[in-house]
């Protein structure tokens, strides 16, 4: 009996150990498929809508663009001052940086190269600034050439990057507009004076010359009536003079109409 009980005890212990091992294996099997899911879930959560930091270049552009726009709106003199100040600061920084590394060691070749490079950079930047600053003046020059060639409707662009040149363009356009207005007024005054002169001449032709010719024709008719019947030659000459007077009267009348058409009355 003792041996049977002892064997049964060992059997129970073996069954418990096998059950424990199987349970551990099942738990491990259940955890293993979940690990990729948890990783994938972590990766999905990381891909989800989160606040990402902006790239550094965009941050730099957001800071630099307003500064550049402000500098571009400065007058030409201030641009030169700002550019040369930046050059001096940059040269001072580079000199301080290379002092211990090259200058203190007496490397004169590098010193000469540094000086030449600094001068060349300064000249280049000043040249570019001057070129950009005077570029709006090219538009002014082209507009003046066009106006001198007869294109009076041309105007200078008023929107520039330099406020002083912009003010110059506005003043120039105002002067051109004033000159155009004066020219139109002068042309209207000349046309009005010419019209008044035409009216005066037409009135004189109608009131004086036409009446004189009409009186001449009437007088010739009266002379013709008192002539003797045998004065054939004299009658012919009077008729010729009368016809000439009629022709002259018609020409004067037509001239008066051409000088002052009835449509303008």
Coordinates of C-alpha atoms in Angstrom, one line a residue:
X1 CA 0.0 0.0 0.0
X2 CA 2.8 2.4 0.8
X3 CA 4.4 1.7 -2.5
X4 CA 1.2 2.3 -4.4
X5 CA 0.5 5.6 -2.5
X6 CA 4.1 6.7 -3.2
X7 CA 3.8 5.9 -6.9
X8 CA 0.4 7.7 -7.1
X9 CA 2.0 10.7 -5.4
X10 CA 4.8 10.7 -8.0
X11 CA 2.2 10.4 -10.8
X12 CA 0.3 13.5 -9.5
X13 CA 3.5 15.5 -9.3
X14 CA 4.4 14.6 -12.8
X15 CA 0.9 15.5 -14.1
X16 CA 1.1 18.9 -12.3
X17 CA 4.5 19.6 -13.8
X18 CA 3.3 18.7 -17.3
X19 CA 0.2 20.8 -16.9
X20 CA 2.3 23.7 -15.7
X21 CA 4.6 23.4 -18.7
X22 CA 1.7 23.2 -21.1
X23 CA 0.1 26.3 -19.6
X24 CA 3.4 28.2 -19.9
X25 CA 3.7 27.2 -23.5
X26 CA 0.1 28.3 -24.3
X27 CA 0.7 31.7 -22.6
X28 CA 3.9 32.1 -24.6
X29 CA 2.1 31.1 -27.8
X30 CA -0.6 33.7 -27.1
X31 CA 1.9 36.5 -26.4
X32 CA 4.0 35.9 -29.5
X33 CA 1.4 36.8 -32.1
X34 CA 0.5 39.9 -30.2
X35 CA 4.0 41.3 -30.2
X36 CA 4.0 42.2 -33.9
X37 CA 0.6 43.7 -33.5
X38 CA 1.7 45.8 -30.6
X39 CA 4.7 46.9 -32.6
X40 CA 2.5 47.6 -35.6
X41 CA 0.1 49.4 -33.4
X42 CA 2.9 51.4 -32.0
X43 CA 4.1 52.2 -35.5
X44 CA 0.5 53.1 -36.6
X45 CA 0.1 55.3 -33.6
X46 CA 3.4 57.0 -34.5
X47 CA 2.1 57.5 -38.0
X48 CA -1.2 59.0 -36.8
X49 CA -1.9 62.7 -36.7
X50 CA 0.6 64.2 -34.3
X51 CA 2.2 67.6 -34.2
X52 CA 5.4 67.3 -36.2
X53 CA 8.1 69.8 -35.7
X54 CA 8.5 72.1 -38.7
X55 CA 11.7 71.6 -40.8
X56 CA 14.5 74.0 -39.9
X57 CA 14.7 75.5 -43.4
X58 CA 11.1 76.6 -43.2
X59 CA 11.7 78.2 -39.8
X60 CA 14.7 80.0 -41.2
X61 CA 12.7 81.2 -44.2
X62 CA 9.9 82.5 -42.0
X63 CA 12.4 84.5 -40.1
X64 CA 14.6 85.7 -42.9
X65 CA 12.0 86.7 -45.5
X66 CA 10.5 89.5 -43.4
X67 CA 14.0 90.8 -42.7
X68 CA 14.9 90.7 -46.4
X69 CA 11.7 92.5 -47.4
X70 CA 12.3 95.2 -44.8
X71 CA 15.9 95.7 -46.1
X72 CA 14.7 95.8 -49.7
X73 CA 12.3 98.6 -48.8
X74 CA 15.1 100.7 -47.3
X75 CA 16.7 103.6 -49.3
X76 CA 19.8 102.9 -51.3
X77 CA 22.1 104.7 -48.8
X78 CA 20.9 102.5 -46.0
X79 CA 21.3 99.4 -48.0
X80 CA 24.9 100.2 -48.6
X81 CA 25.4 100.9 -44.9
X82 CA 23.7 97.6 -43.9
X83 CA 25.7 95.6 -46.4
X84 CA 29.1 97.0 -45.4
X85 CA 28.2 96.6 -41.7
X86 CA 27.5 92.9 -42.3
X87 CA 30.8 92.6 -44.2
X88 CA 32.8 94.2 -41.4
X89 CA 31.1 92.0 -38.8
X90 CA 31.8 88.9 -41.0
X91 CA 35.4 89.9 -41.5
X92 CA 35.9 90.5 -37.8
X93 CA 34.4 87.1 -37.0
X94 CA 36.5 85.3 -39.6
X95 CA 39.7 87.2 -38.5
X96 CA 39.0 86.1 -34.9
X97 CA 38.3 82.6 -36.0
X98 CA 41.5 82.2 -38.1
X99 CA 43.7 84.2 -35.7
X100 CA 45.0 81.4 -33.6
X101 CA 44.8 78.8 -36.4
X102 CA 46.7 80.7 -39.2
X103 CA 47.6 84.3 -38.3
X104 CA 49.4 83.5 -35.1
X105 CA 51.5 80.9 -36.9
X106 CA 52.8 83.4 -39.4
X107 CA 51.2 81.8 -42.4
X108 CA 51.4 84.9 -44.6
X109 CA 50.1 83.1 -47.7
X110 CA 46.8 82.5 -46.0
X111 CA 46.8 86.0 -44.6
X112 CA 47.2 87.5 -48.1
X113 CA 44.5 85.2 -49.5
X114 CA 42.2 86.2 -46.7
X115 CA 42.7 89.9 -47.4
X116 CA 42.3 89.6 -51.1
X117 CA 39.1 87.5 -50.7
X118 CA 37.7 90.0 -48.2
X119 CA 38.3 92.9 -50.6
X120 CA 36.9 91.0 -53.6
X121 CA 33.8 90.0 -51.6
X122 CA 33.2 93.6 -50.5
X123 CA 33.6 94.9 -54.1
X124 CA 31.2 92.2 -55.4
X125 CA 28.5 92.8 -52.9
X126 CA 28.7 96.6 -53.4
X127 CA 28.6 96.1 -57.1
X128 CA 25.5 93.9 -56.9
X129 CA 23.8 96.3 -54.5
X130 CA 24.5 99.3 -56.8
X131 CA 23.3 97.3 -59.8
X132 CA 20.1 96.4 -58.1
X133 CA 19.5 99.8 -56.7
X134 CA 19.9 101.5 -60.1
X135 CA 17.8 98.9 -62.0
X136 CA 14.6 100.9 -61.6
X137 CA 16.3 103.9 -63.3
X138 CA 16.6 101.8 -66.4
X139 CA 12.7 101.8 -66.5
X140 CA 12.8 105.6 -66.1
X141 CA 15.3 105.9 -68.9
X142 CA 13.2 103.7 -71.3
X143 CA 10.1 105.6 -70.5
X144 CA 11.8 108.9 -71.2
X145 CA 13.1 107.6 -74.5
X146 CA 9.5 106.5 -75.5
X147 CA 8.1 109.9 -74.5
X148 CA 10.7 111.7 -76.5
X149 CA 9.9 109.4 -79.5
X150 CA 6.2 110.7 -79.4
X151 CA 4.5 108.1 -77.2
X152 CA 3.0 110.5 -74.8
X153 CA 0.9 107.9 -73.0
X154 CA 3.9 106.1 -71.5
X155 CA 4.3 106.4 -67.8
X156 CA 7.1 105.2 -65.4
X157 CA 6.4 102.2 -63.2
X158 CA 5.8 103.6 -59.6
X159 CA 6.2 100.3 -57.7
X160 CA 9.9 99.7 -57.0
X161 CA 12.0 98.3 -54.2
X162 CA 13.6 101.7 -53.4
X163 CA 11.2 104.3 -51.8
X164 CA 13.3 107.2 -53.1
X165 CA 13.1 106.0 -56.7
X166 CA 9.5 105.2 -56.2
X167 CA 8.9 108.8 -55.1
X168 CA 10.9 110.0 -58.1
X169 CA 8.7 107.9 -60.4
X170 CA 5.5 109.3 -58.9
X171 CA 6.8 112.9 -59.2
X172 CA 7.8 112.3 -62.8
X173 CA 4.4 110.7 -63.7
X174 CA 2.7 113.7 -62.0
X175 CA 4.7 116.1 -64.1
X176 CA 3.9 114.1 -67.3
X177 CA 0.2 114.1 -66.4
X178 CA 0.3 117.9 -65.8
X179 CA 2.1 118.5 -69.1
X180 CA -0.4 116.3 -70.9
X181 CA -3.3 118.3 -69.4
X182 CA -1.6 121.6 -70.3
X183 CA -1.1 120.3 -73.9
X184 CA -4.7 119.3 -74.2
X185 CA -5.8 122.7 -72.8
X186 CA -3.5 124.5 -75.3
X187 CA -4.8 122.4 -78.2
X188 CA -8.4 123.2 -77.1
X189 CA -7.6 126.9 -76.9
X190 CA -6.0 126.9 -80.4
X191 CA -9.0 125.1 -81.8
X192 CA -11.4 127.5 -80.2
X193 CA -9.4 130.5 -81.5
X194 CA -9.4 129.0 -85.0
X195 CA -13.1 128.4 -84.8
X196 CA -13.7 132.0 -83.7
X197 CA -11.6 133.3 -86.6
X198 CA -13.6 131.1 -89.1
X199 CA -16.8 132.4 -87.7
X200 CA -15.7 136.0 -88.0
X201 CA -14.5 135.6 -91.6
X202 CA -17.7 133.7 -92.6
X203 CA -19.8 136.5 -91.0
X204 CA -17.8 139.2 -92.9
X205 CA -18.2 137.3 -96.2
X206 CA -21.9 136.9 -95.6
X207 CA -22.7 140.3 -94.3
X208 CA -20.3 142.6 -96.2
X209 CA -19.0 140.9 -99.4
X210 CA -22.2 139.1 -100.3
X211 CA -24.3 142.3 -99.8
X212 CA -21.8 144.3 -101.9
X213 CA -22.0 141.8 -104.7
X214 CA -25.8 141.7 -104.5
X215 CA -25.9 145.5 -104.7
X216 CA -23.6 145.4 -107.7
X217 CA -25.9 142.9 -109.5
X218 CA -28.9 145.0 -108.8
X219 CA -27.2 148.1 -110.1
X220 CA -26.2 146.3 -113.3
X221 CA -29.7 145.2 -113.8
X222 CA -31.0 148.8 -113.4
X223 CA -28.4 150.1 -115.8
X224 CA -29.4 147.5 -118.4
X225 CA -33.1 148.6 -118.1
X226 CA -32.3 152.2 -118.9
X227 CA -30.1 151.5 -121.9
X228 CA -31.5 152.2 -125.4
X229 CA -32.7 149.3 -127.3
X230 CA -30.0 149.7 -130.0
X231 CA -27.1 149.3 -127.4
X232 CA -26.6 145.7 -128.1
X233 CA -22.8 145.6 -127.4
X234 CA -23.2 147.4 -124.1
X235 CA -26.0 145.0 -123.0
X236 CA -23.8 142.0 -123.8
X237 CA -21.0 143.4 -121.6
X238 CA -23.4 144.2 -118.8
X239 CA -24.7 140.6 -119.0
X240 CA -21.1 139.3 -118.8
X241 CA -20.4 141.5 -115.8
X242 CA -23.7 140.4 -114.1
X243 CA -22.9 136.8 -114.7
X244 CA -19.4 137.3 -113.2
X245 CA -20.9 139.0 -110.2
X246 CA -23.4 136.1 -109.7
X247 CA -20.5 133.6 -110.0
X248 CA -18.5 135.5 -107.4
X249 CA -21.5 135.7 -105.1
X250 CA -21.9 132.0 -105.2
X251 CA -18.2 131.4 -104.6
X252 CA -18.3 133.7 -101.6
X253 CA -21.4 131.9 -100.3
X254 CA -19.7 128.5 -100.6
X255 CA -16.6 129.8 -99.0
X256 CA -18.6 131.0 -96.0
X257 CA -20.2 127.6 -95.7
X258 CA -16.9 125.9 -95.8
X259 CA -15.5 128.2 -93.1
X260 CA -18.5 127.7 -90.9
X261 CA -20.6 124.7 -91.7
X262 CA -24.2 124.9 -90.7
X263 CA -23.8 121.6 -88.7
X264 CA -21.7 123.5 -86.1
X265 CA -24.4 126.2 -85.6

